[in-house]
Coordinates of C-alpha atoms (C1' of nucleotides) in Angstrom, one line a residue:
Chain A
M1 CA 0.0 0.0 0.0
L2 CA 1.3 3.4 -0.8
D3 CA 2.4 5.9 1.8
Q4 CA -0.3 8.4 1.1
Y5 CA -2.9 5.8 2.0
K6 CA -1.1 4.5 5.1
Q7 CA -1.0 7.8 6.7
Q8 CA -4.8 8.2 6.6
H9 CA -7.3 7.4 9.4
P10 CA -9.9 4.9 8.6
Y11 CA -13.5 5.2 9.8
L12 CA -16.3 2.9 10.5
L13 CA -19.0 3.0 7.9
A14 CA -22.6 2.4 8.8
L15 CA -25.8 2.3 6.7
D16 CA -29.1 3.5 8.1
S17 CA -32.4 3.2 6.4
I18 CA -35.5 5.4 6.6
I19 CA -38.2 2.9 5.7
F20 CA -41.4 4.4 4.7
G21 CA -44.7 2.6 4.6
F22 CA -48.3 3.5 4.0
D23 CA -51.1 1.7 5.8
G24 CA -53.9 3.3 3.9
E25 CA -54.3 6.2 6.3
S26 CA -51.0 7.7 7.2
L27 CA -47.4 7.7 6.2
K28 CA -45.2 5.7 8.6
V29 CA -41.6 5.1 9.3
L30 CA -40.3 1.8 10.6
L31 CA -38.2 2.0 13.7
V32 CA -36.3 -0.6 15.7
K33 CA -34.9 -0.9 19.2
R34 CA -31.3 -2.0 19.2
G35 CA -27.8 -0.9 19.7
V36 CA -26.0 0.7 22.6
E37 CA -28.9 1.3 24.7
E38 CA -31.8 -0.9 23.9
K39 CA -34.1 1.8 25.2
T40 CA -33.9 4.2 22.3
W41 CA -35.7 3.9 19.0
S42 CA -33.5 4.1 16.0
L43 CA -33.4 3.5 12.3
M44 CA -32.6 0.1 11.0
G45 CA -28.9 0.1 10.3
G46 CA -25.8 -2.0 10.1
W47 CA -22.2 -2.0 9.1
L48 CA -20.6 -2.0 5.7
Q49 CA -18.9 -5.3 4.9
P50 CA -15.6 -5.5 3.1
D51 CA -17.1 -7.0 -0.1
E52 CA -20.2 -4.9 -0.4
G53 CA -21.1 -1.7 -2.2
L54 CA -23.1 0.8 -0.3
E55 CA -26.5 0.2 -1.8
Q56 CA -25.9 -3.5 -1.7
A57 CA -25.2 -3.2 2.0
A58 CA -28.3 -1.1 2.6
A59 CA -30.4 -3.6 0.7
R60 CA -29.0 -6.5 2.7
I61 CA -29.7 -4.7 6.0
L62 CA -33.2 -4.0 4.8
F63 CA -33.7 -7.6 3.9
E64 CA -32.5 -8.7 7.3
L65 CA -35.2 -6.7 8.9
T66 CA -38.1 -7.0 6.5
G67 CA -37.4 -10.1 4.4
L68 CA -38.0 -7.8 1.4
T69 CA -36.0 -7.7 -1.8
N70 CA -36.5 -5.5 -4.9
V71 CA -37.5 -2.6 -2.8
Y72 CA -37.2 1.1 -3.8
L73 CA -34.0 2.3 -2.3
E74 CA -32.4 5.6 -2.8
Q75 CA -29.3 7.1 -1.3
L76 CA -30.4 10.0 0.9
F77 CA -27.3 11.6 2.4
A78 CA -23.9 10.8 4.0
F79 CA -23.8 11.9 7.6
G80 CA -20.4 12.5 9.0
D81 CA -20.4 14.8 11.9
P82 CA -17.3 13.9 14.0
H83 CA -19.4 13.4 17.1
R84 CA -22.6 11.9 15.7
D85 CA -21.8 8.6 17.3
P86 CA -20.3 9.5 20.7
I87 CA -18.6 6.1 21.1
V88 CA -16.5 5.9 18.0
R89 CA -16.4 8.0 14.9
T90 CA -18.7 6.6 12.3
I91 CA -19.8 7.8 8.9
S92 CA -23.4 6.8 8.1
V93 CA -24.8 6.7 4.6
A94 CA -28.5 7.0 5.0
Y95 CA -30.9 5.4 2.4
F96 CA -34.6 5.9 2.2
S97 CA -36.8 3.2 1.1
L98 CA -40.4 2.8 0.1
V99 CA -42.0 -0.5 0.9
K100 CA -45.4 -2.0 0.2
V101 CA -46.5 -2.7 3.8
A102 CA -48.8 -5.5 2.8
D103 CA -46.0 -7.4 1.0
Y104 CA -43.6 -8.2 3.7
E105 CA -43.7 -11.1 6.1
S106 CA -44.2 -10.1 9.7
K107 CA -40.8 -11.7 10.2
I108 CA -40.1 -8.3 11.4
S109 CA -40.7 -8.6 15.1
E110 CA -38.9 -11.9 15.3
T111 CA -35.4 -10.7 15.6
F112 CA -35.8 -7.0 15.9
Q113 CA -38.2 -5.0 18.0
A114 CA -39.7 -3.1 15.2
Q115 CA -42.7 -0.8 15.0
W116 CA -44.3 1.6 12.5
F117 CA -44.6 5.3 13.6
S118 CA -46.6 8.0 12.0
I119 CA -44.2 10.7 10.6
Y120 CA -46.2 13.2 12.6
D121 CA -45.6 11.4 15.9
L122 CA -42.1 10.1 16.2
P123 CA -40.3 9.1 19.4
P124 CA -36.9 10.5 20.3
L125 CA -34.3 8.8 18.1
L126 CA -30.7 7.6 18.5
F127 CA -27.8 9.9 17.5
D128 CA -28.8 12.0 14.5
H129 CA -31.5 9.6 13.3
G130 CA -34.1 12.3 13.9
D131 CA -32.3 14.5 11.4
M132 CA -32.1 11.7 8.9
V133 CA -35.9 11.1 9.1
K134 CA -36.6 14.8 8.7
L135 CA -34.4 15.0 5.7
A136 CA -36.0 11.8 4.3
I137 CA -39.4 13.3 4.6
R138 CA -38.3 16.5 2.8
R139 CA -36.8 14.4 0.1
L140 CA -39.8 12.2 -0.3
R141 CA -42.0 15.3 -0.6
Y142 CA -39.7 16.9 -3.0
K143 CA -39.4 13.8 -5.1
A144 CA -43.0 12.6 -5.1
A145 CA -44.0 16.0 -6.3
Q146 CA -42.3 15.4 -9.6
H147 CA -41.7 11.7 -10.0
P148 CA -44.1 8.9 -9.9
I149 CA -42.6 7.2 -6.9
G150 CA -45.8 7.1 -4.8
F151 CA -46.8 3.8 -6.4
E152 CA -43.9 2.2 -4.6
L153 CA -45.8 2.5 -1.3
L154 CA -49.0 0.9 -2.6
P155 CA -49.9 -2.7 -3.5
D156 CA -49.5 -3.6 -7.2
K157 CA -53.2 -3.0 -7.7
F158 CA -54.6 0.1 -6.2
T159 CA -57.4 2.6 -6.6
I160 CA -57.3 6.2 -7.4
P161 CA -58.8 7.1 -4.0
Q162 CA -56.1 5.1 -2.3
L163 CA -53.5 7.0 -4.3
K164 CA -55.0 10.2 -3.4
K165 CA -55.0 9.3 0.3
L166 CA -51.3 8.5 0.0
Y167 CA -50.6 11.9 -1.5
D168 CA -52.8 13.5 1.1
A169 CA -50.7 11.8 3.8
I170 CA -47.3 12.7 2.2
Y171 CA -48.2 16.4 2.0
N172 CA -50.5 16.5 5.0
T173 CA -53.2 18.1 2.9
D174 CA -56.4 17.3 1.1
F175 CA -56.1 17.4 -2.7
D176 CA -59.2 18.0 -4.8
K177 CA -60.1 14.6 -6.1
R178 CA -61.2 15.8 -9.5
N179 CA -58.0 17.7 -10.2
F180 CA -55.9 14.9 -8.6
S181 CA -57.3 12.1 -10.8
R182 CA -57.1 14.3 -13.9
K183 CA -53.4 15.0 -13.2
I184 CA -52.5 11.4 -12.3
L185 CA -54.3 9.9 -15.3
S186 CA -52.9 12.5 -17.7
T187 CA -49.5 10.9 -17.1
N188 CA -50.7 7.8 -18.9
L189 CA -48.8 5.8 -16.4
L190 CA -51.8 3.9 -15.1
I191 CA -53.6 1.0 -16.6
K192 CA -57.2 0.7 -15.6
L193 CA -58.2 -2.9 -14.7
D194 CA -61.6 -4.4 -15.0
E195 CA -61.7 -5.3 -11.4
K196 CA -63.3 -3.3 -8.6
Q197 CA -62.1 -3.0 -5.0
K198 CA -64.5 -5.0 -2.8
G199 CA -65.5 -4.3 0.8
F200 CA -64.0 -0.9 1.3
S201 CA -66.7 1.3 -0.1
K202 CA -70.2 0.6 -1.3
R203 CA -69.7 1.6 -4.9
G204 CA -66.2 0.1 -5.1
A205 CA -63.4 1.8 -7.0
Y206 CA -61.6 0.4 -10.0
Y207 CA -58.2 -1.0 -9.6
Y208 CA -55.2 0.4 -11.5
Q209 CA -51.8 -0.9 -12.2
V210 CA -48.6 0.9 -13.1
D211 CA -47.6 0.6 -16.7
M212 CA -44.1 -0.7 -15.9
A213 CA -42.7 -0.1 -19.4
K214 CA -43.6 3.5 -19.3
Y215 CA -42.7 3.8 -15.6
Q216 CA -39.1 2.7 -16.3
Q217 CA -38.8 5.3 -19.1
T218 CA -40.2 8.2 -17.1
T219 CA -38.4 7.7 -13.8
D220 CA -36.6 10.8 -14.8
S221 CA -39.4 12.9 -16.1
F222 CA -41.1 15.6 -14.2
L223 CA -44.6 15.4 -13.2
N224 CA -45.2 18.6 -11.3
F225 CA -47.9 17.2 -9.1
I226 CA -47.9 19.7 -6.4
P227 CA -49.2 23.2 -7.2
S228 CA -47.9 26.4 -5.7
Chain B
M1 CA -15.0 0.6 22.9
L2 CA -17.8 -1.9 22.6
D3 CA -17.4 -5.2 21.0
Q4 CA -19.9 -4.6 18.2
Y5 CA -17.7 -1.7 17.1
K6 CA -14.4 -3.5 17.5
Q7 CA -15.4 -6.3 15.1
Q8 CA -16.1 -3.9 12.3
H9 CA -13.8 -3.0 9.4
P10 CA -12.8 0.6 9.0
Y11 CA -12.5 2.2 5.7
L12 CA -10.7 5.2 4.3
L13 CA -12.9 8.1 3.5
A14 CA -12.2 10.5 0.7
L15 CA -13.9 13.6 -0.6
D16 CA -13.9 14.5 -4.2
S17 CA -15.3 17.7 -5.7
I18 CA -16.8 18.4 -9.0
I19 CA -16.1 22.1 -9.4
F20 CA -18.2 23.8 -12.0
G21 CA -17.3 27.1 -13.6
F22 CA -18.6 29.2 -16.4
D23 CA -16.4 31.3 -18.6
G24 CA -19.1 33.1 -20.4
E25 CA -19.3 30.6 -23.2
S26 CA -19.4 27.1 -21.9
L27 CA -19.7 25.1 -18.7
K28 CA -16.5 23.8 -17.3
V29 CA -15.2 21.4 -14.8
L30 CA -11.9 21.9 -12.9
L31 CA -9.6 18.9 -13.0
V32 CA -6.2 18.2 -11.6
K33 CA -3.4 15.9 -12.1
R34 CA -2.3 14.2 -9.0
G35 CA -2.3 10.9 -7.1
V36 CA -1.1 7.5 -7.9
E37 CA -0.2 8.1 -11.5
E38 CA 0.4 11.7 -12.2
K39 CA -0.7 11.0 -15.8
T40 CA -4.4 10.9 -15.2
W41 CA -6.7 13.8 -14.8
S42 CA -8.9 13.5 -11.7
L43 CA -11.3 15.5 -9.6
M44 CA -9.8 17.5 -6.8
G45 CA -10.0 15.4 -3.7
G46 CA -8.5 14.6 -0.3
W47 CA -8.9 12.7 2.9
L48 CA -11.3 13.2 5.8
Q49 CA -9.5 14.3 8.9
P50 CA -10.5 13.0 12.3
D51 CA -11.8 16.3 13.5
E52 CA -13.8 17.3 10.4
G53 CA -17.3 16.9 9.2
L54 CA -17.8 15.9 5.6
E55 CA -18.8 19.2 4.2
Q56 CA -16.2 20.9 6.2
A57 CA -13.5 18.6 4.7
A58 CA -14.9 19.2 1.2
A59 CA -14.7 22.9 1.8
R60 CA -11.2 22.7 3.1
I61 CA -10.0 20.7 0.1
L62 CA -11.7 23.2 -2.2
F63 CA -10.0 26.0 -0.4
E64 CA -6.6 24.3 -0.8
L65 CA -7.0 24.2 -4.5
T66 CA -8.8 27.4 -5.3
G67 CA -8.3 29.7 -2.3
L68 CA -12.0 30.2 -2.3
T69 CA -14.3 30.2 0.7
N70 CA -18.0 30.7 0.9
V71 CA -18.5 28.7 -2.2
Y72 CA -21.7 26.8 -3.2
L73 CA -21.2 23.3 -2.1
E74 CA -23.7 20.5 -2.1
Q75 CA -23.3 16.8 -1.3
L76 CA -23.7 14.8 -4.5
F77 CA -23.4 11.2 -3.6
A78 CA -21.4 8.7 -1.7
F79 CA -19.5 6.3 -3.9
G80 CA -18.6 3.0 -2.3
D81 CA -18.0 0.3 -4.9
P82 CA -15.6 -2.2 -3.3
H83 CA -13.1 -1.9 -6.1
R84 CA -13.5 1.7 -7.1
D85 CA -10.0 2.4 -5.8
P86 CA -7.9 -0.6 -6.8
I87 CA -5.2 0.0 -4.2
V88 CA -7.2 0.2 -1.0
R89 CA -10.9 0.3 -0.4
T90 CA -12.0 3.8 -0.1
I91 CA -15.4 5.4 0.2
S92 CA -15.7 8.7 -1.5
V93 CA -18.3 11.3 -0.7
A94 CA -18.6 13.5 -3.8
Y95 CA -19.6 17.2 -3.6
F96 CA -20.4 19.5 -6.4
S97 CA -19.5 23.1 -6.2
L98 CA -20.3 26.2 -8.2
V99 CA -17.6 28.8 -8.3
K100 CA -17.4 32.2 -9.9
V101 CA -14.4 31.8 -12.2
A102 CA -13.4 35.4 -12.0
D103 CA -13.2 35.4 -8.2
Y104 CA -10.5 33.0 -7.4
E105 CA -6.8 33.8 -7.4
S106 CA -4.8 31.8 -10.0
K107 CA -3.1 30.3 -7.0
I108 CA -4.5 27.2 -8.6
S109 CA -1.7 26.1 -10.8
E110 CA 0.9 26.8 -8.2
T111 CA 0.6 23.6 -6.2
F112 CA -1.7 21.6 -8.4
Q113 CA -1.7 21.1 -12.0
A114 CA -5.3 22.2 -12.7
Q115 CA -7.2 23.0 -15.8
W116 CA -10.8 23.8 -16.8
F117 CA -12.4 21.3 -19.2
S118 CA -15.7 21.8 -21.1
I119 CA -18.3 19.3 -19.9
Y120 CA -18.7 18.2 -23.5
D121 CA -15.0 17.4 -23.9
L122 CA -13.6 15.7 -20.9
P123 CA -10.5 13.6 -20.7
P124 CA -10.4 10.1 -19.3
L125 CA -10.6 10.3 -15.5
L126 CA -9.2 8.4 -12.5
F127 CA -11.2 5.6 -10.9
D128 CA -14.9 6.4 -11.0
H129 CA -14.5 10.1 -11.3
G130 CA -16.1 10.0 -14.7
D131 CA -19.3 8.7 -13.2
M132 CA -19.1 11.4 -10.6
V133 CA -18.9 14.1 -13.2
K134 CA -21.8 12.6 -15.2
L135 CA -23.9 12.4 -12.1
A136 CA -23.0 16.0 -11.1
I137 CA -24.0 17.3 -14.5
R138 CA -27.4 15.5 -14.2
R139 CA -27.8 17.0 -10.8
L140 CA -26.9 20.4 -11.8
R141 CA -29.4 20.3 -14.7
Y142 CA -32.0 18.9 -12.4
K143 CA -31.5 21.4 -9.7
A144 CA -31.0 24.5 -11.9
A145 CA -34.3 23.7 -13.6
Q146 CA -36.1 24.5 -10.4
H147 CA -33.8 26.4 -8.1
P148 CA -32.0 29.7 -8.7
I149 CA -28.5 28.3 -8.3
G150 CA -27.2 29.5 -11.7
F151 CA -26.2 32.8 -10.1
E152 CA -23.5 31.0 -8.2
L153 CA -21.6 30.6 -11.4
L154 CA -21.7 34.3 -12.4
P155 CA -20.0 37.4 -11.0
D156 CA -22.0 39.3 -8.5
K157 CA -23.1 41.7 -11.2
F158 CA -24.3 40.1 -14.4
T159 CA -26.5 40.8 -17.4
I160 CA -29.6 38.9 -18.5
P161 CA -27.8 37.8 -21.7
Q162 CA -25.0 36.4 -19.6
L163 CA -27.5 34.5 -17.5
K164 CA -29.2 33.1 -20.6
K165 CA -25.9 32.0 -22.1
L166 CA -25.2 30.2 -18.8
Y167 CA -28.5 28.3 -19.0
D168 CA -27.9 27.6 -22.7
A169 CA -24.6 26.1 -21.7
I170 CA -26.0 24.0 -18.9
Y171 CA -28.8 22.6 -21.0
N172 CA -26.9 22.6 -24.3
T173 CA -29.8 24.4 -26.0
D174 CA -30.9 27.8 -27.0
F175 CA -33.6 29.4 -24.9
D176 CA -35.9 32.0 -26.4
K177 CA -34.6 35.2 -24.9
R178 CA -38.0 36.9 -24.5
N179 CA -39.5 33.9 -22.6
F180 CA -36.3 33.5 -20.7
S181 CA -36.0 37.0 -19.4
R182 CA -39.7 37.0 -18.5
K183 CA -39.4 33.9 -16.5
I184 CA -36.3 35.0 -14.7
L185 CA -37.6 38.4 -13.9
S186 CA -40.9 37.0 -12.7
T187 CA -39.1 35.4 -9.8
N188 CA -38.4 38.9 -8.5
L189 CA -35.0 37.7 -7.4
L190 CA -33.1 40.1 -9.5
I191 CA -32.4 43.8 -8.8
K192 CA -31.7 45.9 -11.9
L193 CA -28.7 48.2 -11.5
D194 CA -28.3 51.5 -13.1
E195 CA -25.1 50.4 -14.7
K196 CA -24.6 49.0 -18.2
Q197 CA -22.0 46.4 -19.2
K198 CA -19.3 48.1 -21.3
G199 CA -17.2 46.7 -24.1
F200 CA -19.0 43.4 -24.7
S201 CA -21.8 44.6 -27.0
K202 CA -22.5 47.8 -28.7
R203 CA -25.7 48.6 -27.0
G204 CA -24.6 47.3 -23.6
A205 CA -26.9 45.3 -21.3
Y206 CA -28.0 46.4 -17.8
Y207 CA -26.4 44.7 -14.9
Y208 CA -28.5 42.8 -12.3
Q209 CA -27.7 41.6 -8.9
V210 CA -29.3 38.8 -6.9
D211 CA -31.6 40.0 -4.1
M212 CA -29.8 38.1 -1.4
A213 CA -32.6 38.4 1.2
K214 CA -35.1 36.9 -1.2
Y215 CA -32.6 34.4 -2.5
Q216 CA -32.0 32.9 1.0
Q217 CA -35.7 32.5 1.6
T218 CA -36.4 30.9 -1.7
T219 CA -33.5 28.4 -2.0
D220 CA -36.2 25.8 -1.5
S221 CA -38.8 27.2 -3.8
F222 CA -39.5 25.8 -7.2
L223 CA -38.9 27.8 -10.3
N224 CA -39.7 25.5 -13.1
F225 CA -37.4 27.1 -15.6
I226 CA -37.1 24.3 -18.1
P227 CA -40.2 23.6 -20.2
S228 CA -41.2 20.2 -21.5
Chain C
dA1 C1' -87.6 0.1 -2.0
dA2 C1' -85.2 3.5 0.4
dT3 C1' -81.0 5.1 2.2
dA4 C1' -76.3 6.0 3.0
dT5 C1' -71.8 6.1 1.3
dT6 C1' -68.0 6.6 -1.6
dA7 C1' -66.6 6.8 -6.8
dG8 C1' -66.4 9.2 -10.8
dT9 C1' -66.8 12.9 -13.8
dG10 C1' -67.2 18.2 -16.5
dT11 C1' -66.9 23.1 -17.0
dC12 C1' -65.4 27.6 -16.9
dA13 C1' -62.2 31.3 -15.6
dA14 C1' -57.6 32.4 -14.6
dA15 C1' -52.9 31.8 -15.1
dT16 C1' -49.1 30.1 -17.5
dT17 C1' -46.7 28.8 -21.4
dT18 C1' -45.2 29.0 -26.0
dA19 C1' -44.1 30.8 -30.4
dC20 C1' -42.9 34.5 -32.8
dA21 C1' -40.5 39.8 -34.8
dC22 C1' -39.8 44.2 -34.4
dT23 C1' -37.6 48.6 -32.3
dA24 C1' -33.7 50.7 -29.4
dA25 C1' -29.2 51.8 -28.2
dT26 C1' -24.7 52.4 -29.2
dA27 C1' -19.9 51.5 -31.0
dA28 C1' -17.5 51.2 -35.2
dA29 C1' -16.8 52.4 -39.8
dT30 C1' -17.2 55.6 -43.4
Chain D
dA1 C1' -21.8 63.5 -39.0
dT2 C1' -24.0 59.8 -41.1
dT3 C1' -24.4 55.1 -41.9
dT4 C1' -23.9 50.5 -40.5
dA5 C1' -23.6 46.6 -37.8
dT6 C1' -24.5 44.3 -33.6
dT7 C1' -26.6 43.0 -29.5
dA8 C1' -30.5 44.5 -26.0
dG9 C1' -34.9 44.8 -24.9
dT10 C1' -39.7 44.3 -25.3
dG11 C1' -45.3 42.6 -26.5
dT12 C1' -49.1 39.8 -28.1
dA13 C1' -52.0 36.2 -29.2
dA14 C1' -53.1 31.2 -29.2
dA15 C1' -52.7 27.1 -26.7
dT16 C1' -52.3 24.7 -22.7
dT17 C1' -52.6 24.0 -17.9
dT18 C1' -54.4 24.9 -13.6
dG19 C1' -57.6 25.6 -10.0
dA20 C1' -62.1 26.0 -8.1
dC21 C1' -66.3 24.2 -7.9
dA22 C1' -71.1 20.2 -7.5
dC23 C1' -73.6 16.9 -9.3
dT24 C1' -74.7 11.9 -10.8
dA25 C1' -73.5 6.8 -10.5
dA26 C1' -73.0 2.5 -8.3
dT27 C1' -73.8 -0.5 -4.8
dA28 C1' -74.1 -2.4 0.0
dT29 C1' -77.0 -2.0 3.9
dT30 C1' -81.3 -1.2 6.0

DNA sequence: AATATTAGTGTCAAATTTACACTAATAAAT
DNA sequence: ATTTATTAGTGTAAATTTGACACTAATATT
């Protein structure tokens, strides 16, 4: 190894995930109890292994908690305040992830003490995890305003009223349903199915599916969902 | 130190900066020759010191190259592919930065071999620095489409035609100047000065300044500069 | 058969966006 | 001093998008 490398200090590298879920009513974050003091809620996290990339590690850690693969995962921010972990200096790369709550096995509580918390009612969090969640919420709002990522939080088949409720929850507001569905449908990203949702409402709403081909293409396109 | 920390591998942590500049004609990136082989161009970078935060370290490294402080600096992405640096595993947190080319002392070439390159004509770069630049360009385009960060690349006093040329360069296009100036001025972020630019054009264009008070407030607001 | 509940849709006014071309100011040239 | 060349600066009309607003449709429940 060259001298210029040898002289440098190495640091521990952690990954922490802000895991968002939607239960049909409100936007939730999945928190666990672990670590130094088992009394404090924290984000799900773990250490980078020598043979892993960052996203790969984040995906592994997410899998260990939820049993889920193929989950929406996006790098949020690298947190590196020298004193963020008071025991030993650690850099944490935070990822935010969108999961379909219905999908995952409740394998969750087996090994980790895990619980969903409304984003409007979070407990005190370990280290700088509170900052991470705040930033993740800002990023989700920012991103969902222009990119069709909301679908990632819903089952494969969903109704327009469900989607509207999700957006209501993300932005803590109440969109006009006529304008909302006009805007959503004008993206041509949804395929209307012949099937209606049963049991939830008397009339029943039609299910829609994401047009995956178009979705892949337009991940980068702007949608401009949120006015003013 | 607790066991769970001791068992973990530490990694070297580097910071690399994509430094954008605008010379009035095209968008440039500042590259240096350094490192393992002094034959390859690379981004300006350095190592995280034990007492520094990430952004602080990026700012220091930027200062060491350019002599500039108070520069626009934004975390771009953490790159952590296990083999990105073939000699020893290193995580690199990349920052992108917007500098006013005219501002900085040409202290540059003294200690480092540095040179501006057009973003459309880059040399081969060290490690994954090419990916970093590509991502930074995407991010700049994305961000400048909605946030008024273009000003960071211009002198404190600038003309509308200069600003248009900058946006033309960023998006590699040619905006309609009537629509462009209407859109820019409608943000009310610019203060028209009484002074005209001399020497550049026969008629001379009025200088404008950013209304810093408003600018601070609206860093988060959307502008929607770029149509379709 | 009536009722209650949620789904689904249409219109109009206002604002925004786009496309497009002429006049204004001045330095340079004659 | 007049002409010329060059870039600055501005306006309008059509199209599109947005936002505010309220009624009818379907069906499960009573």
